[in-house]
CSV table of C-alpha atoms in Angstrom, one decimal:
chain,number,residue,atom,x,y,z
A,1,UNK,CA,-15.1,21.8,36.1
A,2,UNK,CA,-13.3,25.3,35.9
A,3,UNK,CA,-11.5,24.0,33.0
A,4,UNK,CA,-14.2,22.4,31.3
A,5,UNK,CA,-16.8,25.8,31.6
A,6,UNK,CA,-13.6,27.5,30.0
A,7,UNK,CA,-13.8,25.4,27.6
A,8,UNK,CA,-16.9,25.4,26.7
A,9,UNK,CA,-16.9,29.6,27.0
A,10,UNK,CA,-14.1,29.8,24.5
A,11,UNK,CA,-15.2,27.2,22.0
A,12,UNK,CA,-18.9,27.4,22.5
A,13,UNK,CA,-19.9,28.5,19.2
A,14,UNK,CA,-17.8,25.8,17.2
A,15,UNK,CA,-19.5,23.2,20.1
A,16,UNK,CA,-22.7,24.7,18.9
A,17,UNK,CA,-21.6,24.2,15.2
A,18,UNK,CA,-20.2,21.1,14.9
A,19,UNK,CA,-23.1,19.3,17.2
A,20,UNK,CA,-25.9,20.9,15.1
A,21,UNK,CA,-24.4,20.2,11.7
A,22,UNK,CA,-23.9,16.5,12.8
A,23,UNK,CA,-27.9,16.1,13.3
A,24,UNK,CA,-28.5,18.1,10.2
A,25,UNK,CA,-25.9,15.8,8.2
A,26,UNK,CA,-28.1,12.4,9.9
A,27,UNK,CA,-31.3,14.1,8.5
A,28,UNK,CA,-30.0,14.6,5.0
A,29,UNK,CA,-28.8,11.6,4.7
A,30,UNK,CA,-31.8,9.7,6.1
A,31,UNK,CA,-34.3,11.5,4.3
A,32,UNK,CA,-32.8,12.6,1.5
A,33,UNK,CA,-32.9,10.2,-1.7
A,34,UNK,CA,-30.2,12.0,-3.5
A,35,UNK,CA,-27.8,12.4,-0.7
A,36,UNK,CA,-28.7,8.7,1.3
A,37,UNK,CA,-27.1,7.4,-2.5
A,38,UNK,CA,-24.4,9.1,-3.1
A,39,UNK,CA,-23.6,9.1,1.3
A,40,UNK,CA,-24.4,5.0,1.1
A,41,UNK,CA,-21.7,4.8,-2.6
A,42,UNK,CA,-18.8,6.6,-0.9
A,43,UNK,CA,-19.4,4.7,2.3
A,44,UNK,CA,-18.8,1.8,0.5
A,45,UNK,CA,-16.1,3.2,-0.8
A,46,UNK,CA,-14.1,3.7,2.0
A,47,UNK,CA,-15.1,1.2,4.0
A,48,UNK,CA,-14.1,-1.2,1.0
A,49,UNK,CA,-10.6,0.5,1.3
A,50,UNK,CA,-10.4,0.2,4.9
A,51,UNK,CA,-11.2,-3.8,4.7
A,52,UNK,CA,-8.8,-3.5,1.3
A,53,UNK,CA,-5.6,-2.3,3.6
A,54,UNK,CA,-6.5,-4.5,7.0
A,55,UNK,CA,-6.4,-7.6,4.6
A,56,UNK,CA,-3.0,-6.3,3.2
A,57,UNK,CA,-1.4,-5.3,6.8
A,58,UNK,CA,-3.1,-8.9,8.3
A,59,UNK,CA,-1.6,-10.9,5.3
A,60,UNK,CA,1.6,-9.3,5.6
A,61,UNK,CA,1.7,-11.0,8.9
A,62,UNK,CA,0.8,-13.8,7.9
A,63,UNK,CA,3.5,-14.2,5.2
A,64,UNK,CA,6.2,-15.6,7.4
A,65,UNK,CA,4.0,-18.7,8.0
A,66,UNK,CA,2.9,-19.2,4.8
A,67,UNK,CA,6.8,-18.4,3.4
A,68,UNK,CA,7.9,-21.9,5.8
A,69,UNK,CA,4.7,-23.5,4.5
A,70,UNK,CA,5.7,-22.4,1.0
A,71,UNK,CA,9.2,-23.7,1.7
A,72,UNK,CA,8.3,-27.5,3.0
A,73,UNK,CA,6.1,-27.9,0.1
A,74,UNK,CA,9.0,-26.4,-2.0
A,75,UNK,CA,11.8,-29.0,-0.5
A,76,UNK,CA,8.7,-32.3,-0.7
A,77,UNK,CA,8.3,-31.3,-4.4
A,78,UNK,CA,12.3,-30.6,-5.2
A,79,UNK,CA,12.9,-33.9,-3.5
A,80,UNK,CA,10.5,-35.6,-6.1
A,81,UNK,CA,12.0,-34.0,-8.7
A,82,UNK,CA,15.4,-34.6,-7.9
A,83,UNK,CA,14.6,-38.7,-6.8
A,84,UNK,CA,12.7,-38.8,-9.8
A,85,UNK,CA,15.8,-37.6,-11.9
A,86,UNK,CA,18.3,-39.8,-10.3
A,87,UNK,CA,16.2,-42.5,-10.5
A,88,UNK,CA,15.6,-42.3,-14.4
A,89,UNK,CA,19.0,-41.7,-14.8
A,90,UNK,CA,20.5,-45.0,-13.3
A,91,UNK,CA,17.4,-47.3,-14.0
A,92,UNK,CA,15.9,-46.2,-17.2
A,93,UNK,CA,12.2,-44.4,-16.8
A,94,UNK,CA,10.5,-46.3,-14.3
A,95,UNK,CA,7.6,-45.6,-12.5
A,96,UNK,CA,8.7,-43.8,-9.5
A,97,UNK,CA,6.7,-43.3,-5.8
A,98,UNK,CA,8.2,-41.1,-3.5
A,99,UNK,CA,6.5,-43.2,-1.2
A,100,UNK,CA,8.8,-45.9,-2.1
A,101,UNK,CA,11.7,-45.8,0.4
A,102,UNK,CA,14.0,-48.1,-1.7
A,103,UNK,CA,13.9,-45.3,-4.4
A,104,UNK,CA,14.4,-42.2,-2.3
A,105,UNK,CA,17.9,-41.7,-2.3
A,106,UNK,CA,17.6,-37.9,-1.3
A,107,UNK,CA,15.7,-36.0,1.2
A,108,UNK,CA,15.2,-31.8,1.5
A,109,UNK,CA,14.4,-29.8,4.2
A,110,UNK,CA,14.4,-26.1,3.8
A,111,UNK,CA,16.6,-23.9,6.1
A,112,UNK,CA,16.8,-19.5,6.6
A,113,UNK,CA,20.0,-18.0,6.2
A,114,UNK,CA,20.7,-16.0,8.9
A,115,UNK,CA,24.2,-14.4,8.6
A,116,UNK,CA,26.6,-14.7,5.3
A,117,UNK,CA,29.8,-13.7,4.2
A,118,UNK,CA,30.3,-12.9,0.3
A,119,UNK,CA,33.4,-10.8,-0.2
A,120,UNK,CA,36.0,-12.6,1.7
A,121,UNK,CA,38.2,-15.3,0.0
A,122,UNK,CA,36.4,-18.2,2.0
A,123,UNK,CA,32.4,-17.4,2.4
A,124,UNK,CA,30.6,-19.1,5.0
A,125,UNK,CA,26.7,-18.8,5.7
A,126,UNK,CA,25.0,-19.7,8.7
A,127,UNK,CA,21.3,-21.0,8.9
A,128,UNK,CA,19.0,-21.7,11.6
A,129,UNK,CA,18.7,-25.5,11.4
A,130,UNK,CA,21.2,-27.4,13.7
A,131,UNK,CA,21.3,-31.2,15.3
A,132,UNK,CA,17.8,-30.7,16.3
A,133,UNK,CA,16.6,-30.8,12.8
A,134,UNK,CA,19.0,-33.9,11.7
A,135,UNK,CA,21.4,-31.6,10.2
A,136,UNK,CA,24.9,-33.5,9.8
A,137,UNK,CA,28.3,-32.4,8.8
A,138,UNK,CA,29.0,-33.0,5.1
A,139,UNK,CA,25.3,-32.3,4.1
A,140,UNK,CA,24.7,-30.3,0.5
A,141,UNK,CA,23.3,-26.9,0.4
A,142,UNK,CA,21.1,-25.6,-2.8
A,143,UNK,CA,18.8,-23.2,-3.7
A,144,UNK,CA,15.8,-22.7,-6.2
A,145,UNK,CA,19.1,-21.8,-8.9
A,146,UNK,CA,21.6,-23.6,-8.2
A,147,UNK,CA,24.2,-25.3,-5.4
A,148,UNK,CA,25.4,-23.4,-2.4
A,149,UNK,CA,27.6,-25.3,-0.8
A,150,UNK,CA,28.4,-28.1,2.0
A,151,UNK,CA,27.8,-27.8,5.4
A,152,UNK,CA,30.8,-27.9,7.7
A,153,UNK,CA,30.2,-27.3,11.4
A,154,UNK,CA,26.7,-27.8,13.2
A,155,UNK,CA,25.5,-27.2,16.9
A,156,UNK,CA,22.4,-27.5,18.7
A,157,UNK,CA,20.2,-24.8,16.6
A,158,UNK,CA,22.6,-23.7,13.7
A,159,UNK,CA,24.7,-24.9,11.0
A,160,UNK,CA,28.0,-23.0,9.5
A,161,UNK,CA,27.5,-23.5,5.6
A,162,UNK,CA,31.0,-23.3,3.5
A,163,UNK,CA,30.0,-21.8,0.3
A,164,UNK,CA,31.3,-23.0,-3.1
A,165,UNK,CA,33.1,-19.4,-2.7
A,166,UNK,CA,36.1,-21.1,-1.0
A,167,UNK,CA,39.0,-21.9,-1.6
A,168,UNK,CA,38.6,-25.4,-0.6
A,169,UNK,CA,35.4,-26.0,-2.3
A,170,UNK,CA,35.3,-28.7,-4.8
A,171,UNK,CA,32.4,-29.4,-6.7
A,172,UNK,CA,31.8,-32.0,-9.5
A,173,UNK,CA,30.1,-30.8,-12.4
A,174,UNK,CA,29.1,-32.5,-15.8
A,175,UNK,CA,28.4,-30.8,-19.2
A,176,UNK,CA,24.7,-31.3,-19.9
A,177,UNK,CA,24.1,-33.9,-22.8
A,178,UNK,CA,27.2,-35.1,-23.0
A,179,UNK,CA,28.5,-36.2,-19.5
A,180,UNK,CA,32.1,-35.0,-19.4
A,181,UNK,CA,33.0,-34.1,-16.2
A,182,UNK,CA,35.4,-31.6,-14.5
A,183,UNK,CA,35.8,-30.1,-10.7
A,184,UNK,CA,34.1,-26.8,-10.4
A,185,UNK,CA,36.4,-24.3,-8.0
A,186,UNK,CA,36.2,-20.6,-7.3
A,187,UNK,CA,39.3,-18.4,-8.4
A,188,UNK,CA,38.2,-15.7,-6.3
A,189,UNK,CA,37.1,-12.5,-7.6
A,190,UNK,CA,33.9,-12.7,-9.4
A,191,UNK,CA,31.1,-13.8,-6.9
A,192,UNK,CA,29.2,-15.1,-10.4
A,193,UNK,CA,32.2,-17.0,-12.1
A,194,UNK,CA,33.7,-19.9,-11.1
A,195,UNK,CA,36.3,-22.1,-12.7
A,196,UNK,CA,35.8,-25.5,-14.4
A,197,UNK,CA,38.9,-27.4,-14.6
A,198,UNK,CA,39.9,-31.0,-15.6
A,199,UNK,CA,37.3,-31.0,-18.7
A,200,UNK,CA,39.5,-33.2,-21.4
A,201,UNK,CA,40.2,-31.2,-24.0
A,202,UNK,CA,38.2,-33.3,-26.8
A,203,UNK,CA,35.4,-32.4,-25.0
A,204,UNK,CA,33.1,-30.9,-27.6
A,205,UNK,CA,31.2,-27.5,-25.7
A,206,UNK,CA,30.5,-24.1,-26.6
A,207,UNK,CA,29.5,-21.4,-25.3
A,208,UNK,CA,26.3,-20.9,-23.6
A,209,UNK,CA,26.2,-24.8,-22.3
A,210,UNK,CA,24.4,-25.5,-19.2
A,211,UNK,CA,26.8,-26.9,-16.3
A,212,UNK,CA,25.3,-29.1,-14.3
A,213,UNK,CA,25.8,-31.6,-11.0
A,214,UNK,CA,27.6,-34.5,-12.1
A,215,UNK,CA,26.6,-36.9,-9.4
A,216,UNK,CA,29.8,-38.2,-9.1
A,217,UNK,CA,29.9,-37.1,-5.0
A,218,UNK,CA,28.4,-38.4,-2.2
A,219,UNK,CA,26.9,-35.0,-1.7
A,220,UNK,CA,24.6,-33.3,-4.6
A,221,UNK,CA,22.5,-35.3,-6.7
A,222,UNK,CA,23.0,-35.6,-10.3
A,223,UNK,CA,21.1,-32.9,-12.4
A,224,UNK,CA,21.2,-29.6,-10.4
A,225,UNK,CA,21.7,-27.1,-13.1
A,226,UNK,CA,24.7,-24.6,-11.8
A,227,UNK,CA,25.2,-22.1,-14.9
A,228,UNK,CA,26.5,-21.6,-18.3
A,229,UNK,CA,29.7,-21.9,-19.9
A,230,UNK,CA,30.9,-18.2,-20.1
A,231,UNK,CA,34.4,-18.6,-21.4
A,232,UNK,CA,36.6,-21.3,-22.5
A,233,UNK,CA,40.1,-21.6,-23.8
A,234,UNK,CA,43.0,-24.2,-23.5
A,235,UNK,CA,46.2,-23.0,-21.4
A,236,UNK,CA,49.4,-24.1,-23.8
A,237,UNK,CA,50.7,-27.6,-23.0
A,238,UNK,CA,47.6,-28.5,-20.7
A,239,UNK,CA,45.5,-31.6,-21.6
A,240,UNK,CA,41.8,-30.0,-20.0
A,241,UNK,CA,40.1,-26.9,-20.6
A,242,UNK,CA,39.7,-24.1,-18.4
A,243,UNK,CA,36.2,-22.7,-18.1
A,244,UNK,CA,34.4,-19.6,-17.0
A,245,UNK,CA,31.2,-20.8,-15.4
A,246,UNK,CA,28.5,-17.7,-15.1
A,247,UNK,CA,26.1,-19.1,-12.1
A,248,UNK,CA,22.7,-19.1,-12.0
A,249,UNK,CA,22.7,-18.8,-8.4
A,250,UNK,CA,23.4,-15.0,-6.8
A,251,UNK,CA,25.0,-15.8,-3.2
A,252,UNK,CA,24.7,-12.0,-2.4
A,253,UNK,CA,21.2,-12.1,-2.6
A,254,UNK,CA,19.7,-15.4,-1.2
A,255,UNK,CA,17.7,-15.8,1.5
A,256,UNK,CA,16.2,-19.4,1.8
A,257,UNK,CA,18.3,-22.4,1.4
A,258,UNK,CA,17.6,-26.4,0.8
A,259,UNK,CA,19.6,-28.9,3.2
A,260,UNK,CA,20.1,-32.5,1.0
A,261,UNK,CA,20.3,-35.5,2.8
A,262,UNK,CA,21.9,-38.5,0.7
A,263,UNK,CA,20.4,-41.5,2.4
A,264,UNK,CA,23.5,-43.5,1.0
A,265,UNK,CA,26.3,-41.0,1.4
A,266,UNK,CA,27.8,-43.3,4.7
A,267,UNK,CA,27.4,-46.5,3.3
A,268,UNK,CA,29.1,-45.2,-0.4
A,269,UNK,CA,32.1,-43.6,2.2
A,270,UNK,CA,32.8,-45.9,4.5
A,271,UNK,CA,33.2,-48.4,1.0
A,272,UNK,CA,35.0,-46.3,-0.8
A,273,UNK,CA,37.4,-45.6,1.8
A,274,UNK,CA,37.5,-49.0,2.4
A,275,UNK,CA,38.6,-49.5,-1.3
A,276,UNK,CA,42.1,-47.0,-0.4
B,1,UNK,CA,-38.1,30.7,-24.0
B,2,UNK,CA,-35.2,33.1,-23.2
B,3,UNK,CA,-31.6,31.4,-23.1
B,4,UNK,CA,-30.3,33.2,-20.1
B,5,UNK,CA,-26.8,30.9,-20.8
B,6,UNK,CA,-24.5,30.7,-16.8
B,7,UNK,CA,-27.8,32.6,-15.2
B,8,UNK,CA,-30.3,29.5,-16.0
B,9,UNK,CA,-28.7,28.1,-12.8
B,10,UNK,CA,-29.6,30.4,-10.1
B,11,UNK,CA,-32.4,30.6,-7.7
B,12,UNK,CA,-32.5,33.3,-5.6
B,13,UNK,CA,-32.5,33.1,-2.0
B,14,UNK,CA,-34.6,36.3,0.8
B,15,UNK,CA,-34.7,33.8,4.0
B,16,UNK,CA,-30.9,34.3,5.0
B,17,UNK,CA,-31.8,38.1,5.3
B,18,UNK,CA,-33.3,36.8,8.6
B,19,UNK,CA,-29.9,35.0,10.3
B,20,UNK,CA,-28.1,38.5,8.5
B,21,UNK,CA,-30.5,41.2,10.3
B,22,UNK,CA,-30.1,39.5,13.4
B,23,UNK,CA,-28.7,41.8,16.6
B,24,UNK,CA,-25.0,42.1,16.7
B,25,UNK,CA,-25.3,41.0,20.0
B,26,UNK,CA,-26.5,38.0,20.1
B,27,UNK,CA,-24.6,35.5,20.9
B,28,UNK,CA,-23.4,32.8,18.7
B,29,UNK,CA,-24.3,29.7,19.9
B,30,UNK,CA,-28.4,31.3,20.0
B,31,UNK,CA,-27.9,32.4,16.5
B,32,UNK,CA,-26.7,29.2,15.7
B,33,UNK,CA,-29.5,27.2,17.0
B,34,UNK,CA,-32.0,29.8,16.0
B,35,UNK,CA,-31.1,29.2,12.1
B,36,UNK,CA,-31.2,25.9,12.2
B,37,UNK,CA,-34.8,26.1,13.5
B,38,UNK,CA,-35.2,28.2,10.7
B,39,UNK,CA,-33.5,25.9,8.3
B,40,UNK,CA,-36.0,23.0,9.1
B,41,UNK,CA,-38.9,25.5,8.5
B,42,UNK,CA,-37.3,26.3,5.0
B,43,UNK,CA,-36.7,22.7,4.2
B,44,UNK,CA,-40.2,21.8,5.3
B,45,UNK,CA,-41.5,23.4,1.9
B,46,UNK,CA,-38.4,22.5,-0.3
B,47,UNK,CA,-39.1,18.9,1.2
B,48,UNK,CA,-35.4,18.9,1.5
B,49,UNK,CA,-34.7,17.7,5.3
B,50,UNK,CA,-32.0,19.1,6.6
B,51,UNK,CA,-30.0,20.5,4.1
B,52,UNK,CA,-31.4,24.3,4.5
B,53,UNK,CA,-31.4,24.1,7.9
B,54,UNK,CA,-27.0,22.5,7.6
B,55,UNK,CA,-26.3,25.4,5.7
B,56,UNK,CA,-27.9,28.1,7.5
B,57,UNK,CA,-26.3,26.7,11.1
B,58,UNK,CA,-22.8,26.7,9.0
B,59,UNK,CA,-23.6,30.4,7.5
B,60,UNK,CA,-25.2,31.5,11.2
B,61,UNK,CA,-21.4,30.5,12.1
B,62,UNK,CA,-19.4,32.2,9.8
B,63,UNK,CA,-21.5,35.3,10.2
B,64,UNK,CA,-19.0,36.5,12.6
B,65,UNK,CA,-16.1,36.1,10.2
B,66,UNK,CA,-17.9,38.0,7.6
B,67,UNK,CA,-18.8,41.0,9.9
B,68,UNK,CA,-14.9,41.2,10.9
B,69,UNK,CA,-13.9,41.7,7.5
B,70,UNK,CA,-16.5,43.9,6.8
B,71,UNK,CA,-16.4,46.3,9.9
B,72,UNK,CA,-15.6,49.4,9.2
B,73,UNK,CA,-12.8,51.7,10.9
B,74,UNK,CA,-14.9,52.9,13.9
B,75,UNK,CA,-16.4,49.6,14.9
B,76,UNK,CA,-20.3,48.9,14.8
B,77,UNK,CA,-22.4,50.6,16.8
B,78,UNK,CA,-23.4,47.2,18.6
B,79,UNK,CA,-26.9,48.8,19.6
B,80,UNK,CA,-28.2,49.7,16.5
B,81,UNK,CA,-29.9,47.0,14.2
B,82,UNK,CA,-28.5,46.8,10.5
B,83,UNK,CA,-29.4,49.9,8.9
B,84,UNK,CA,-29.2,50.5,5.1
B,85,UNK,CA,-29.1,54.1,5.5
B,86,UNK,CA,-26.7,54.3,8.4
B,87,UNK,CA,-24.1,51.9,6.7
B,88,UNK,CA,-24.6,52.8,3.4
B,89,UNK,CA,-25.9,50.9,0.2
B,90,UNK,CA,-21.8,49.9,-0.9
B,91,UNK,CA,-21.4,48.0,2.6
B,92,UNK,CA,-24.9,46.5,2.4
B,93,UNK,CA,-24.0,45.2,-0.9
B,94,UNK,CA,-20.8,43.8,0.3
B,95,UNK,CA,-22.6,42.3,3.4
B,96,UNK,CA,-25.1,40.5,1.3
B,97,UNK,CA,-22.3,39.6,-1.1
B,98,UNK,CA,-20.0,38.0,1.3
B,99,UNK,CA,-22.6,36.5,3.1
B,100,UNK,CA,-24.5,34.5,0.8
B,101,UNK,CA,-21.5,33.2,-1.2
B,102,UNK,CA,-20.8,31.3,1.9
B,103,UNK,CA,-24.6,30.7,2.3
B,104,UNK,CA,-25.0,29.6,-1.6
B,105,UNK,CA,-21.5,27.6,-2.1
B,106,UNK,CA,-22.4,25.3,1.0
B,107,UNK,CA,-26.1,25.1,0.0
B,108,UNK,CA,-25.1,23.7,-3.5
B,109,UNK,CA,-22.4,21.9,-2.2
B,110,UNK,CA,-24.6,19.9,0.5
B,111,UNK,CA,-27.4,19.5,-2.4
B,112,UNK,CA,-25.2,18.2,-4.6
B,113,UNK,CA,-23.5,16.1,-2.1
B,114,UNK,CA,-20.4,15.6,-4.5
B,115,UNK,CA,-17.2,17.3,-5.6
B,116,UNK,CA,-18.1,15.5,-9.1
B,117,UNK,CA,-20.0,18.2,-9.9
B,118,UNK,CA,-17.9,21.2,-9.0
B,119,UNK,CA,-18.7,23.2,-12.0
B,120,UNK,CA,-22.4,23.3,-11.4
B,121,UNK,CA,-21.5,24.0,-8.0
B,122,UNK,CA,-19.5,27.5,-8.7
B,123,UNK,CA,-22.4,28.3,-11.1
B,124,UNK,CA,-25.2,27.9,-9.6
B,125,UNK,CA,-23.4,29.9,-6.5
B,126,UNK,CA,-22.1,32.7,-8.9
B,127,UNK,CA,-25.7,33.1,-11.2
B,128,UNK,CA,-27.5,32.6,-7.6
B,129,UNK,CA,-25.1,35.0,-6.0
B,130,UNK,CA,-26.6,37.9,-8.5
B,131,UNK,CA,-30.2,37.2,-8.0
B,132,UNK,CA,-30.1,36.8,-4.4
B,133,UNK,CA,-28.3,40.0,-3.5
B,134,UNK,CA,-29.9,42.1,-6.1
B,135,UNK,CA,-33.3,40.8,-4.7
B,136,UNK,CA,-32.2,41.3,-1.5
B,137,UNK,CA,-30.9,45.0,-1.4
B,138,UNK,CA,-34.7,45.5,-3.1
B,139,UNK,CA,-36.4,43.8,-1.0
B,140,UNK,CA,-34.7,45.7,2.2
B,141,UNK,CA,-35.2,48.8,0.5
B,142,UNK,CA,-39.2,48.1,-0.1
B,143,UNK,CA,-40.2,46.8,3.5
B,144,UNK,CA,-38.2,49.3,5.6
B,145,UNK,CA,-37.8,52.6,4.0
B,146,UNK,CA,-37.0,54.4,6.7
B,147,UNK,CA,-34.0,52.7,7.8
């Protein structure tokens, strides 16, 4: 009480002010036409901000959900396009229904990446779908630009990606329009080069050509575009080309990832080993 | 029709003399609430509610301030009612001067009601400023001689 008498002797005055100034500021504005317009414009104003930057902070909340929503609508519509594609390819342009389970020969899920490696000689990434989400051992890996890689080790809630920045990694890959095929491998410096090999050498390219999957794997599906032809030349006595492919696809700076699911890829194994 | 230019602004402005003859003693708060009573009176002939009686609490406030600058050497002699003759025509100038820039920038300002119009603001202050103090000084000078 002491404290509060103190207070009110040392501040008194500005008390005094500011509670006098805040009636005469509620008659102006109520009985002034002037001043009730111009009070009533600004208000608008700043309230309109005020609801203008809750929106933003609540929607950037809300953009994780909508980001996984994004994503599963992403993987359903890359899965049409990809079915669609593979379909054409081997049966001529038929009308094609995803619903149609005899024609879906790939499924997508999406998947977060949540730890990579990009300068070592063998890159891994790990994402956060695991047995739980039907992830199995020898799945493919894209993105929205391209292929990632294959996945190689899976528990309960994760998966261990090997990226086609490994030594080991083998991918098929077909010259647009014209089919030739060649293995795709990384030589190991450039994070946006890799190395087409086994191209015959009457293969007729140039520079600029889009690389694509070739299909020939039980893995990708025919028709992901990986990147352009950078480079080319013929070593001296070799029979195949050897190719810089530029990627479309940035490993360093991904985030979201697409798990493929070939429907066939046992069946196609288990024959073709079978074959050996 | 004389064009009087920057001066065709001003109005000029007697009733703060009241809140500036005021006793030195009085304390602030009292002084406070005493203007804005006379504020409302003010504003019940402009038939503009409030904004008088705003700017005279706010000025009533800031008297204070204006008579630290203002005192001279010897302090005030806190008995004695303001006298023109005792402080001298210069001071009573400077008084007025100080005193209704405050008074006249935050009347404008609150009429107004926008920084839009700054430039009307700082004239009509500055043309009103001239008027008002000249009319003022005049005005103390007719009604109490002997002071």
């Amino acid at each position: 009480m002491r404290n509060l008498l103190l207070l009110i002797a040392k501040y008194g005055s500005t008390i005094t002010l500011l509670f006098l100034e805040v009636i005469c500021f509620y008659i102006i504005i109520n009985y002034n036409q002037s001043q009730k317009e111009i009070w009533g414009h600004s208000a608008g104003l700043f309230s309109g901000y005020v609801n203008n930057q809750v929106q933003d902070a609540s929607d950037y909340f809300k953009l994780q959900s909508l980001n996984d929503s994004l994503l599963v609508e992403n993987s359903k519509l890359l899965s049409t396009i990809i079915n669609y594609r593979v379909n054409s390819k081997e049966n001529g342009f038929r009308i094609f229904e995803t619903q149609d389970s005899s024609l879906l020969k790939y499924t997508f899920a999406p998947a977060r990446i949540i730890n990579k490696t990009i300068n070592l000689r063998n890159n891994h990434i790990t994402i956060n779908k695991g047995i739980k989400d039907s992830v199995t051992v020898g799945m493919g890996v894209v993105s929205k630009n391209g292929i990632v890689g294959i996945v190689k080790n899976v528990s309960e809630n994760y998966a261990v990606v090997m990226t086609i920045l490994h030594h080991q990694s083998k991918i098929s890959a077909a010259i647009k329009n014209n089919d030739f095929h060649g293995t795709l491998v990384w030589p190991g410096e450039d994070t946006r080069i890799m190395n087409l090999m086994t191209l015959p050498r009457h293969a007729e390219i140039t520079r600029g050509d889009t690389i694509l999957t070739s299909g020939y794997s039980t893995i990708f599906p025919y028709g992901i575009e990986i990147g352009t032809i950078k480079d080319f030349k013929i070593e001296g006595g070799e029979d195949s080309f050897s190719i810089d492919v530029e990627l479309f696809n940035d490993l360093a700076k991904m985030t979201h990832v697409y798990l493929v699911k070939n429907i066939g890829q046992v069946e196609q194994e288990v024959l073709e080993i079978d074959n050996e | 029709m004389i064009d009087l230019g920057f001066l065709s602004y001003g109005h000029f402005f007697i009733y703060p003399l009241w809140i500036m003859l005021l006793p030195f003693k009085l304390p602030r708060p009292i002084l406070m609430v005493l203007a804005f009573i006379m504020g409302l009176i003010v504003d019940m002939f402009y038939d503009s509610p409030g904004v008088h009686a705003a700017t005279l609490v706010f000025t009533a406030y800031a008297r204070e301030f204006v008579l630290r600058i203002l005192e001279p050497e010897i302090g005030f002699d806190l008995d004695q009612p303001f006298s023109l003759k005792r402080l001298g025509i210069v001071w009573y100038i400077a008084y007025a001067a100080l005193f209704l820039i405050i008074h006249l920038f935050v009347y404008f300002s609150i009429e107004v009601f926008s920084y839009v119009y700054f430039y009307e603001i700082m004239m009509s202050t500055i043309s009103s400023l001239i008027f008002s103090v000249f009319i003022i000084v005049i005005f103390v000078m007719i009604s109490n001689p002997k002071y």
